[in-house]
PDB file of C-alpha atoms in Angstrom:
ATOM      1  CA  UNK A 489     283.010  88.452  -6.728  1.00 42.00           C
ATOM      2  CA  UNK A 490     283.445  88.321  -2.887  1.00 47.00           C
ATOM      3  CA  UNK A 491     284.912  85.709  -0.890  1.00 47.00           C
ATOM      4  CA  UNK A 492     280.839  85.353   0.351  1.00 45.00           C
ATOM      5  CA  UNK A 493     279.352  85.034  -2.677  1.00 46.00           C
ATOM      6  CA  UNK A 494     278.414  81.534  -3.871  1.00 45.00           C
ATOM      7  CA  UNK A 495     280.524  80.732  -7.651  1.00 46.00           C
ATOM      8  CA  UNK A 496     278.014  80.127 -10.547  1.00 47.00           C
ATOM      9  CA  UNK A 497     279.610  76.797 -10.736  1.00 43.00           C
ATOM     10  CA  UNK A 498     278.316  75.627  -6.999  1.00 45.00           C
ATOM     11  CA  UNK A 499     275.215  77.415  -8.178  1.00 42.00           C
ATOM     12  CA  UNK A 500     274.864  74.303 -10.928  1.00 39.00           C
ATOM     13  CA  UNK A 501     275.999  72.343  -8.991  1.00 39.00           C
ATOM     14  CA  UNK A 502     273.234  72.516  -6.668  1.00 44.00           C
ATOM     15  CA  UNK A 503     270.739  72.324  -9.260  1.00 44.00           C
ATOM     16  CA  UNK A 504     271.596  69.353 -10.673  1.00 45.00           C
ATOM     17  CA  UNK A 505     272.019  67.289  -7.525  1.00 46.00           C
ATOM     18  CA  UNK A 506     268.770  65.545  -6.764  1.00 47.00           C
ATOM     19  CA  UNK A 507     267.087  67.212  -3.319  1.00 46.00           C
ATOM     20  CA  UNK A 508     265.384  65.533  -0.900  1.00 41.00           C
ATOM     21  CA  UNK A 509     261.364  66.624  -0.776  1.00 39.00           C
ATOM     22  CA  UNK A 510     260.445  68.549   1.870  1.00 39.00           C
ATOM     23  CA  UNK A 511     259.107  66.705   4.902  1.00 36.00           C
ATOM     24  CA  UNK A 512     261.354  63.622   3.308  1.00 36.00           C
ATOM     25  CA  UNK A 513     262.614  61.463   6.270  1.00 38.00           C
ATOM     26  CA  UNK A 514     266.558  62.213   5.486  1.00 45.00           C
ATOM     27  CA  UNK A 515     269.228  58.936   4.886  1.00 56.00           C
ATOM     28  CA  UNK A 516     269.754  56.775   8.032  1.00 74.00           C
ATOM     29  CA  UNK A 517     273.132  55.827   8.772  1.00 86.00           C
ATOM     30  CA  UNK A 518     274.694  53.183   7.255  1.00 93.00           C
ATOM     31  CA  UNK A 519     274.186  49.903  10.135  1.00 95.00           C
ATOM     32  CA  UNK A 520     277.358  49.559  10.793  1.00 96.00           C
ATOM     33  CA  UNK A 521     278.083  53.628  11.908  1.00 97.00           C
ATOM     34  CA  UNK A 522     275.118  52.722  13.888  1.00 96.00           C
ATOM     35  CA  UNK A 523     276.324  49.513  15.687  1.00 97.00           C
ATOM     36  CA  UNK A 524     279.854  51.007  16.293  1.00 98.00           C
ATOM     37  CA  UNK A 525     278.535  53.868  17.686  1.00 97.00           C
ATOM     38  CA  UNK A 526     276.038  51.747  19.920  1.00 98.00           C
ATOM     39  CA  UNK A 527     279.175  49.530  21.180  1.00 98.00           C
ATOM     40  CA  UNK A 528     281.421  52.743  21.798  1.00 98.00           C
ATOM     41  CA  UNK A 529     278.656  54.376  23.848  1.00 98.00           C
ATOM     42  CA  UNK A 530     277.858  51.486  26.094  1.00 98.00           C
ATOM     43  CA  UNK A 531     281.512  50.991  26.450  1.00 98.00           C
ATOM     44  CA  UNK A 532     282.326  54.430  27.296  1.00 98.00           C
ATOM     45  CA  UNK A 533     279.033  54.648  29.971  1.00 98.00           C
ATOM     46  CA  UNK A 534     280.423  51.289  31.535  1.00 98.00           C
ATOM     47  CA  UNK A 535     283.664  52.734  31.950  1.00 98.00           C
ATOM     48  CA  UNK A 536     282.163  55.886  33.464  1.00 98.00           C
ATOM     49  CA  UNK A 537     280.064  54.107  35.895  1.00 98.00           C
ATOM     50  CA  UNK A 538     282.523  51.367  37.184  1.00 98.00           C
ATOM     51  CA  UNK A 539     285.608  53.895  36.647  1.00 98.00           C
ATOM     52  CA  UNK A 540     284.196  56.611  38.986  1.00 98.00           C
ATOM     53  CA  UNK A 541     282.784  54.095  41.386  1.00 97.00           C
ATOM     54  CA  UNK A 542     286.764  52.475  41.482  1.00 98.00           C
ATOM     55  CA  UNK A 543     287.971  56.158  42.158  1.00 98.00           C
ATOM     56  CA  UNK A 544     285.396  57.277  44.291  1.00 97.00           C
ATOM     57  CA  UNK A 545     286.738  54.049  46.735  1.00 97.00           C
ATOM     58  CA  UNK A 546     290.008  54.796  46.950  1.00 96.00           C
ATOM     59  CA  UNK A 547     289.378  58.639  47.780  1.00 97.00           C
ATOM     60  CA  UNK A 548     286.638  58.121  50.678  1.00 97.00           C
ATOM     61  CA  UNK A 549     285.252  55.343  52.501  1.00 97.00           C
ATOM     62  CA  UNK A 550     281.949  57.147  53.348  1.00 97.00           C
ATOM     63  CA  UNK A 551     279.388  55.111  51.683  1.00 96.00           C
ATOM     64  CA  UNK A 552     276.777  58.251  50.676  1.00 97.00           C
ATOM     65  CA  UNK A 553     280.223  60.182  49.046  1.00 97.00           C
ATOM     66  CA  UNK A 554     281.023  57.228  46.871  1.00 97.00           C
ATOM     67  CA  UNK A 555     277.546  56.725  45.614  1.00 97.00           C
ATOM     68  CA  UNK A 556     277.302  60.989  44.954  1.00 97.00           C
ATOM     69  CA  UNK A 557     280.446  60.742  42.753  1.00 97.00           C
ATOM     70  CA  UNK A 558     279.790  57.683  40.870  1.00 98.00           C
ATOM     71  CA  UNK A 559     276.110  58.900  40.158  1.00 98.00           C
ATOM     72  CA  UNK A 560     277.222  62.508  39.604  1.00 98.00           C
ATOM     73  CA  UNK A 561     280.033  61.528  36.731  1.00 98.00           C
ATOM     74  CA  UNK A 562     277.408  59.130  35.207  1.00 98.00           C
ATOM     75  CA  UNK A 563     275.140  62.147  34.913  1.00 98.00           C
ATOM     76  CA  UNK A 564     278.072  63.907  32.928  1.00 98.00           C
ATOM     77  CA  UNK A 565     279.435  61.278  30.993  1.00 98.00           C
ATOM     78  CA  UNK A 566     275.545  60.386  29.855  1.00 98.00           C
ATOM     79  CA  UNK A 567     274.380  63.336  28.800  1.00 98.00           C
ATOM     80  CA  UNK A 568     277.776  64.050  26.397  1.00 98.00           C
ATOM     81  CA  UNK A 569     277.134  60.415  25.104  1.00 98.00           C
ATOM     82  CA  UNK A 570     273.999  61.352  24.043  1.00 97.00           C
ATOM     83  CA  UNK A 571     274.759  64.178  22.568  1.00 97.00           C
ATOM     84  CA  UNK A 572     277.550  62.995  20.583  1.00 97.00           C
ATOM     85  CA  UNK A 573     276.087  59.519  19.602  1.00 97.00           C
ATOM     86  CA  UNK A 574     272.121  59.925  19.242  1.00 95.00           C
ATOM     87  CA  UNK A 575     272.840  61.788  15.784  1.00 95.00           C
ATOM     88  CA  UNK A 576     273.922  58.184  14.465  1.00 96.00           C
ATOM     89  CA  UNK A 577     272.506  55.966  16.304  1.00 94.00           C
ATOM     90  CA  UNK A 578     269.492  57.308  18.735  1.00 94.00           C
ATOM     91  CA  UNK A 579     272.143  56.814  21.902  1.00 96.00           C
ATOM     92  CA  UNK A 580     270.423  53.583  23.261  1.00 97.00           C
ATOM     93  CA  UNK A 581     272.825  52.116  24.993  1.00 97.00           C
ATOM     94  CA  UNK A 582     270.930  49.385  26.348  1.00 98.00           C
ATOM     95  CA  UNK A 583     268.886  46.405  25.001  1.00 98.00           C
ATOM     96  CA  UNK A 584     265.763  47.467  26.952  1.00 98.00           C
ATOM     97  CA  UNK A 585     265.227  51.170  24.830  1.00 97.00           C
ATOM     98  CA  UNK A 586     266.352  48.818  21.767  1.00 97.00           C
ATOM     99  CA  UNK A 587     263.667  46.185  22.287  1.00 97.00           C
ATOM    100  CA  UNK A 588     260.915  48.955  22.937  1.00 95.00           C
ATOM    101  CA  UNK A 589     261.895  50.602  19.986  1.00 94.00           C
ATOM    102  CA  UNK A 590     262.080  47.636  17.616  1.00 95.00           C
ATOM    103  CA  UNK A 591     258.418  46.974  19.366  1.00 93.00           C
ATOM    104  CA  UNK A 592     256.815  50.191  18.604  1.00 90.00           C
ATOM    105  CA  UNK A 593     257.836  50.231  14.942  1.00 88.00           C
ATOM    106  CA  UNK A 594     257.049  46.380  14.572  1.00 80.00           C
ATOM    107  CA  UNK A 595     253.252  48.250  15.261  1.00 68.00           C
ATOM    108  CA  UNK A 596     253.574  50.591  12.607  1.00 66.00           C
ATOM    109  CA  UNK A 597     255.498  53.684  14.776  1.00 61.00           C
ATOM    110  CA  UNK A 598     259.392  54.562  13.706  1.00 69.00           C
ATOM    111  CA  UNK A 599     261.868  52.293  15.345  1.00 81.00           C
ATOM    112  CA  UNK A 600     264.484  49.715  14.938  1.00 90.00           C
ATOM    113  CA  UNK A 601     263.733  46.496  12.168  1.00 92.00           C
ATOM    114  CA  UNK A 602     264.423  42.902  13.541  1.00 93.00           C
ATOM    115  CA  UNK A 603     268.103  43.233  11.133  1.00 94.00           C
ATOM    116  CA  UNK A 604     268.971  46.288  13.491  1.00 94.00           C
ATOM    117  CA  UNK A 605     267.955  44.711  16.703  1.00 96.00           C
ATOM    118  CA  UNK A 606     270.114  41.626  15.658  1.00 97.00           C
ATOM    119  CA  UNK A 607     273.188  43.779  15.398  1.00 97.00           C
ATOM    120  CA  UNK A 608     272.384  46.115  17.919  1.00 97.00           C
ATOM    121  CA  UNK A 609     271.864  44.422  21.224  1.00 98.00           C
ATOM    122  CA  UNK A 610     275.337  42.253  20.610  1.00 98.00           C
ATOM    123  CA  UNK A 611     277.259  45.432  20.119  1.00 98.00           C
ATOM    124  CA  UNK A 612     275.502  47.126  23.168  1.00 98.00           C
ATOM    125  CA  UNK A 613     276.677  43.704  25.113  1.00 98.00           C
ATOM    126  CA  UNK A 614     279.777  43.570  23.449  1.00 98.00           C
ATOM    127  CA  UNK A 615     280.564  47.218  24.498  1.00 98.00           C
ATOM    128  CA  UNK A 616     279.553  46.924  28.670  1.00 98.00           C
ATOM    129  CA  UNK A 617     281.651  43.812  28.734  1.00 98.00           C
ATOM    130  CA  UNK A 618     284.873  45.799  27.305  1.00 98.00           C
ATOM    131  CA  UNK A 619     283.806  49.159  28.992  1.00 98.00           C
ATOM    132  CA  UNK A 620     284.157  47.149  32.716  1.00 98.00           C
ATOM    133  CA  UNK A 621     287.507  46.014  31.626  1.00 98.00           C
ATOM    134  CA  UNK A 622     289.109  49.105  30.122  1.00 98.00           C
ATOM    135  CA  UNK A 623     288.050  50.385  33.832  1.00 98.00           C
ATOM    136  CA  UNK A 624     289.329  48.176  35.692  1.00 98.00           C
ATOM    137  CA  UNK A 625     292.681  48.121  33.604  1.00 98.00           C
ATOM    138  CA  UNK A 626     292.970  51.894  33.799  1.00 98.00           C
ATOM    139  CA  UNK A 627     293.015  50.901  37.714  1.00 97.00           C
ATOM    140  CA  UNK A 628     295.193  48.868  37.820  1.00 97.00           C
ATOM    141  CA  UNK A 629     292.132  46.240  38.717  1.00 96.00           C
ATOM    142  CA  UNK A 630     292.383  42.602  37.983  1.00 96.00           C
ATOM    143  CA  UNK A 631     291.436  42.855  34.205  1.00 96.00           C
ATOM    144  CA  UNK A 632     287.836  40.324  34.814  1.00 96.00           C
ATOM    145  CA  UNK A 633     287.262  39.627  38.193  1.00 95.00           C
ATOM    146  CA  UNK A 634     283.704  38.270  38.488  1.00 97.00           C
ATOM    147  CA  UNK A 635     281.612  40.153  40.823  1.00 97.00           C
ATOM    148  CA  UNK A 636     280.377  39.613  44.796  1.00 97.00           C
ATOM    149  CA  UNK A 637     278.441  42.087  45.054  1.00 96.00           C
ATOM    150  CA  UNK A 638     274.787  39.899  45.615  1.00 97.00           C
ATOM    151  CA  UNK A 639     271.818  41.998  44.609  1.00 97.00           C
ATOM    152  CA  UNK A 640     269.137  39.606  44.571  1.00 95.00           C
ATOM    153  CA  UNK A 641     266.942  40.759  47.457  1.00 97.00           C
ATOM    154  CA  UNK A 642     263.223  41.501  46.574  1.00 97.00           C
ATOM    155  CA  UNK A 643     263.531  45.139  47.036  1.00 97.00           C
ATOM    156  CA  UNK A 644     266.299  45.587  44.567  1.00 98.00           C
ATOM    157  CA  UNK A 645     264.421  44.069  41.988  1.00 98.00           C
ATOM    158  CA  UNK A 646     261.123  45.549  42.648  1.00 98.00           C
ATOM    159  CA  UNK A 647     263.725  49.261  42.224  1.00 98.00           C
ATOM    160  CA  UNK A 648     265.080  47.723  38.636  1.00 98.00           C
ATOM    161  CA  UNK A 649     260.895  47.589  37.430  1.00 98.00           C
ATOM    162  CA  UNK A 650     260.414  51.066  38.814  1.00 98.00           C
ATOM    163  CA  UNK A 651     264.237  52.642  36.723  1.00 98.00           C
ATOM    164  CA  UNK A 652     263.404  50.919  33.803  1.00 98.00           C
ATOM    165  CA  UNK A 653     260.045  51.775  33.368  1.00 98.00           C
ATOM    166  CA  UNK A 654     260.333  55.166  34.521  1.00 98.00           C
ATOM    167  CA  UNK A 655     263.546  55.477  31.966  1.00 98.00           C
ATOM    168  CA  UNK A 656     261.237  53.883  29.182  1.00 98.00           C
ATOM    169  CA  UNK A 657     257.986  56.320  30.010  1.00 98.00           C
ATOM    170  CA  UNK A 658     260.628  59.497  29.530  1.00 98.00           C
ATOM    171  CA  UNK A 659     262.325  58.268  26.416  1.00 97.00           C
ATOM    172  CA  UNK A 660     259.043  57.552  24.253  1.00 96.00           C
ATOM    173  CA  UNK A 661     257.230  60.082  26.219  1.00 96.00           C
ATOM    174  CA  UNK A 662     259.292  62.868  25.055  1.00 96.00           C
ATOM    175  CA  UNK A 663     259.365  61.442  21.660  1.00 93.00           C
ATOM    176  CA  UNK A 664     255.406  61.505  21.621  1.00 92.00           C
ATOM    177  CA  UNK A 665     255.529  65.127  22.566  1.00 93.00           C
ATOM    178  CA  UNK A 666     257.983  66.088  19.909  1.00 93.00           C
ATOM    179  CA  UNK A 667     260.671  66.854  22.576  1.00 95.00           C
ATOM    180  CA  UNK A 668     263.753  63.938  22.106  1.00 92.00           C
ATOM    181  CA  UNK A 669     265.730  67.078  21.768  1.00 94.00           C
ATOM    182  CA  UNK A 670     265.777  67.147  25.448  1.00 96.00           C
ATOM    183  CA  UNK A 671     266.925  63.803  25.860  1.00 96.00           C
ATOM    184  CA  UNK A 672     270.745  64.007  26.409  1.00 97.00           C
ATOM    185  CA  UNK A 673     269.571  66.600  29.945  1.00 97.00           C
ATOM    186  CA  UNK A 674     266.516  64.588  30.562  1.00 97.00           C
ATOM    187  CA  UNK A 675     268.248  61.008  30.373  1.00 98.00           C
ATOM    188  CA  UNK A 676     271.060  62.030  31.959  1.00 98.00           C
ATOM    189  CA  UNK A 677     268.880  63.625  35.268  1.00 98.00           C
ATOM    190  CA  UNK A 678     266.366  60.741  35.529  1.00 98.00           C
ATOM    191  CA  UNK A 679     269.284  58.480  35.947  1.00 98.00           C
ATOM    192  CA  UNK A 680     271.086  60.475  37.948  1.00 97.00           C
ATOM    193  CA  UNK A 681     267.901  60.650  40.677  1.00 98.00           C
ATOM    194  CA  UNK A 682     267.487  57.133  39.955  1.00 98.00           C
ATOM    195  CA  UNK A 683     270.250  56.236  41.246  1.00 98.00           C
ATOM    196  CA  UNK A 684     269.198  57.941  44.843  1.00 98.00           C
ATOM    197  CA  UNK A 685     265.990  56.805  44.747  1.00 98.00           C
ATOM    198  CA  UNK A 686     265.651  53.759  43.628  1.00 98.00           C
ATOM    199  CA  UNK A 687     266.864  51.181  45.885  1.00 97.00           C
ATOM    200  CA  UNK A 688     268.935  48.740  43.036  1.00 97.00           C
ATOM    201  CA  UNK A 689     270.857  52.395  42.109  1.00 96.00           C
ATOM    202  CA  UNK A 690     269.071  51.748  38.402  1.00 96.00           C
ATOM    203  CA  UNK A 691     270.909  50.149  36.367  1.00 97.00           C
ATOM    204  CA  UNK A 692     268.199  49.933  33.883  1.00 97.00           C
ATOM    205  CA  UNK A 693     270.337  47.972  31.195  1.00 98.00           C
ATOM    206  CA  UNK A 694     270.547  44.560  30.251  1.00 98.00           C
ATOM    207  CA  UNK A 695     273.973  45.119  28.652  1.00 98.00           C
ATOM    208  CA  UNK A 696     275.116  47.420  31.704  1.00 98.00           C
ATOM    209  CA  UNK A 697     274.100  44.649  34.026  1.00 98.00           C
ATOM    210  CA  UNK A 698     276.193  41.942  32.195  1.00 98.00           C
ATOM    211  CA  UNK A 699     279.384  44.182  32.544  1.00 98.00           C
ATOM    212  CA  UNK A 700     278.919  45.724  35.878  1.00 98.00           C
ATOM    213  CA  UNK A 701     279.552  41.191  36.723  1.00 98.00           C
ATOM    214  CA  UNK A 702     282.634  41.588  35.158  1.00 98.00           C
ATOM    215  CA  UNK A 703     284.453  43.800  37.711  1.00 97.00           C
ATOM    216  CA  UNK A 704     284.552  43.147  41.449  1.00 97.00           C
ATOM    217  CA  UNK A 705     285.030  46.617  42.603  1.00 96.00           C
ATOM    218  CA  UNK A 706     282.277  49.197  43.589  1.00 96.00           C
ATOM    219  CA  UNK A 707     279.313  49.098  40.649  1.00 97.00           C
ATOM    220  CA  UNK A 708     279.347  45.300  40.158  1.00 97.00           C
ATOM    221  CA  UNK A 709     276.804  43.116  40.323  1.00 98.00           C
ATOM    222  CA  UNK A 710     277.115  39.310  41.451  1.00 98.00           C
ATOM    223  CA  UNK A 711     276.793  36.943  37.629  1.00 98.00           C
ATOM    224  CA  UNK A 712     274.025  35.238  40.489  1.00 97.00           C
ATOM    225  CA  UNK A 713     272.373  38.239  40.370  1.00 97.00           C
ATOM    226  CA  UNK A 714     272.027  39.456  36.563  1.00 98.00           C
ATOM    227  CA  UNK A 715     269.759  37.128  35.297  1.00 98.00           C
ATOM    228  CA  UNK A 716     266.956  38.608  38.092  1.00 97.00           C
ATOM    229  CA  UNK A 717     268.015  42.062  37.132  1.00 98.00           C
ATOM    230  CA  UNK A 718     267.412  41.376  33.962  1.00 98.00           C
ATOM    231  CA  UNK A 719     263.845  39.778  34.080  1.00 98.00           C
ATOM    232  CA  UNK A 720     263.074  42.666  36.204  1.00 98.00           C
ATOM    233  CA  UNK A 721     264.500  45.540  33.443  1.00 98.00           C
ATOM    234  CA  UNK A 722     262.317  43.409  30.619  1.00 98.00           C
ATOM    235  CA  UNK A 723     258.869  43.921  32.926  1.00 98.00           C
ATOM    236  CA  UNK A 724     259.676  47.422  33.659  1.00 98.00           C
ATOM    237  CA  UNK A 725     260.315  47.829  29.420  1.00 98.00           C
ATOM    238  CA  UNK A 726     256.469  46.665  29.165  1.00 98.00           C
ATOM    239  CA  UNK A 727     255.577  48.694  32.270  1.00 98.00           C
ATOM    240  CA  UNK A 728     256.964  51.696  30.755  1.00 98.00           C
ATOM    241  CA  UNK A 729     255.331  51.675  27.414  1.00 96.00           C
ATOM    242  CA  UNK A 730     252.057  50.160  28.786  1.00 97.00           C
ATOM    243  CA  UNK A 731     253.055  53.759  30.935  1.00 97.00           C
ATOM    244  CA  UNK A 732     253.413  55.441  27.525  1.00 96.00           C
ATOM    245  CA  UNK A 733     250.302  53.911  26.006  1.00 94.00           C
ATOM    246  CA  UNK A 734     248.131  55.272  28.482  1.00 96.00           C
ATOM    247  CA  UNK A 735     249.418  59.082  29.529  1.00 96.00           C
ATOM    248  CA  UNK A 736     249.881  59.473  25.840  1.00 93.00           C
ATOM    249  CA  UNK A 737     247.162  58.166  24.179  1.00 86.00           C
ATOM    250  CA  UNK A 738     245.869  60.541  21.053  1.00 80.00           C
ATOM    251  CA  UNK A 739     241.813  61.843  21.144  1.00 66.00           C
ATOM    252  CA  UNK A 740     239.883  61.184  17.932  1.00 63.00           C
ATOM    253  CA  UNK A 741     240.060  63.287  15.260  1.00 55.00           C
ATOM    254  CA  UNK A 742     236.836  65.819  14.930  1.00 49.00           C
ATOM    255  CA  UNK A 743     236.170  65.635  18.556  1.00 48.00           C
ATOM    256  CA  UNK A 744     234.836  68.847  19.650  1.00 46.00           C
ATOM    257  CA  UNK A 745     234.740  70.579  23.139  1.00 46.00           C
ATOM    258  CA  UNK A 746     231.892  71.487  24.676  1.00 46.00           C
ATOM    259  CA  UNK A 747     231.789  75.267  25.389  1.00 41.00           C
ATOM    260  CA  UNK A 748     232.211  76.081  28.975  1.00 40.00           C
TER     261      UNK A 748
END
């Protein structure tokens, strides 16, 4: 017997164990794997997003520079996230994608239940709150330092409707089109170009928003300012899958077409 061939033992083996049928939608991870990996990844984007925007001040005071390196290392640090995470958890990272979810399945698609919404959202909060401080303590920042940065003009929030739902049509779009394999490049661009042009920079995320207050440095937000940010990612949520509704909506089954 070769090193290559399979033992007559593993052979057994095999056909004993019980195999899933084919088509059989495979074990999901146990909650907790799933809620550690949700607080990891929303810790590890907030420390991308406020660490890069603390380095990018200190190497350059022009404005447009600062904004190109904190957007262009959240474009990086994204897409790895989502590649590394969305095996265990579907890569969320933010309330918003969580709540749609939950809301699709709670009308018969595949989603979140209410117990995994419970557990999720906290950890995704939980996570942006530490993320913003392990930045700020990896720059030597005060370790919370609530935020002055006001971003409560009309326009800003008018730009949060526009990055959520425009995040919220790509996510369930390409999962309507049988293409989520896509997402960790697609995310990752759409924010990145959100972040240029939207005017609010897209933050997108409830639980980003809450920890971008905690840090008074570059990418925070004013605590004045979340709860607006907020309401506005929640409207653009609806927006988006109203969004998704609509461009995706199915044709009846037996419809013919015409012959041109």
């Amino acid at each position: 017997m070769t090193a290559t061939e399979p033992a007559a033992s593993d052979a057994i083996v095999a056909d004993t164990v019980p195999q899933p049928a084919p088509g059989a939608t495979p074990p999901r991870t146990p909650l907790i794997a799933r809620a550690a990996a949700e607080l990891v990844g929303t810790a590890a984007l907030v420390a991308v997003v406020v660490g890069s925007g603390i380095q990018a001040t200190e190497l350059t005071d022009d404005v447009a520079l600062q904004l190109l390196a904190n957007s262009t290392a959240t474009v990086f640090g994204l897409g790895v996230l989502i590649t590394l995470l969305g095996p265990v958890s579907g890569a969320h990272f933010n309330p918003a994608v969580t709540l749609a979810e939950w809301w699709t399945a709670r009308r018969g698609g595949a989603g979140v239940t209410a117990r995994e919404l419970a557990v999720h959202v906290p950890a995704q909060i939980a996570g942006a709150i530490g993320g913003a401080i392990l930045a700020d303590a990896m720059f030597g920042e005060p370790l919370v330092k609530w935020s002055t940065h006001d971003r409560s003009a009309g326009n800003l929030l008018l730009g949060e409707v526009v990055a959520t739902a425009g995040l919220i049509l790509l996510i369930f779009g390409l999962a309507k089109s049988d293409r989520l394999r896509f997402a960790p490049v697609a995310v990752a661009s759409y924010i990145g170009a959100a972040y240029w042009f939207t005017s609010s920079t897209s933050f997108a995320n409830p639980a980003v928003t809450i920890g971008r207050a905690f840090t008074d440095t570059f990418a925070g937000i004013a605590p004045s300012s979340v709860a607006g940010f907020i309401a506005m990612q929640l409207i653009g949520a609806v927006v988006g899958l109203a969004l998704v509704a609509v461009i995706f909506m199915r044709g009846k089954s037996g419809e013919g077409q015409q012959a041109a």
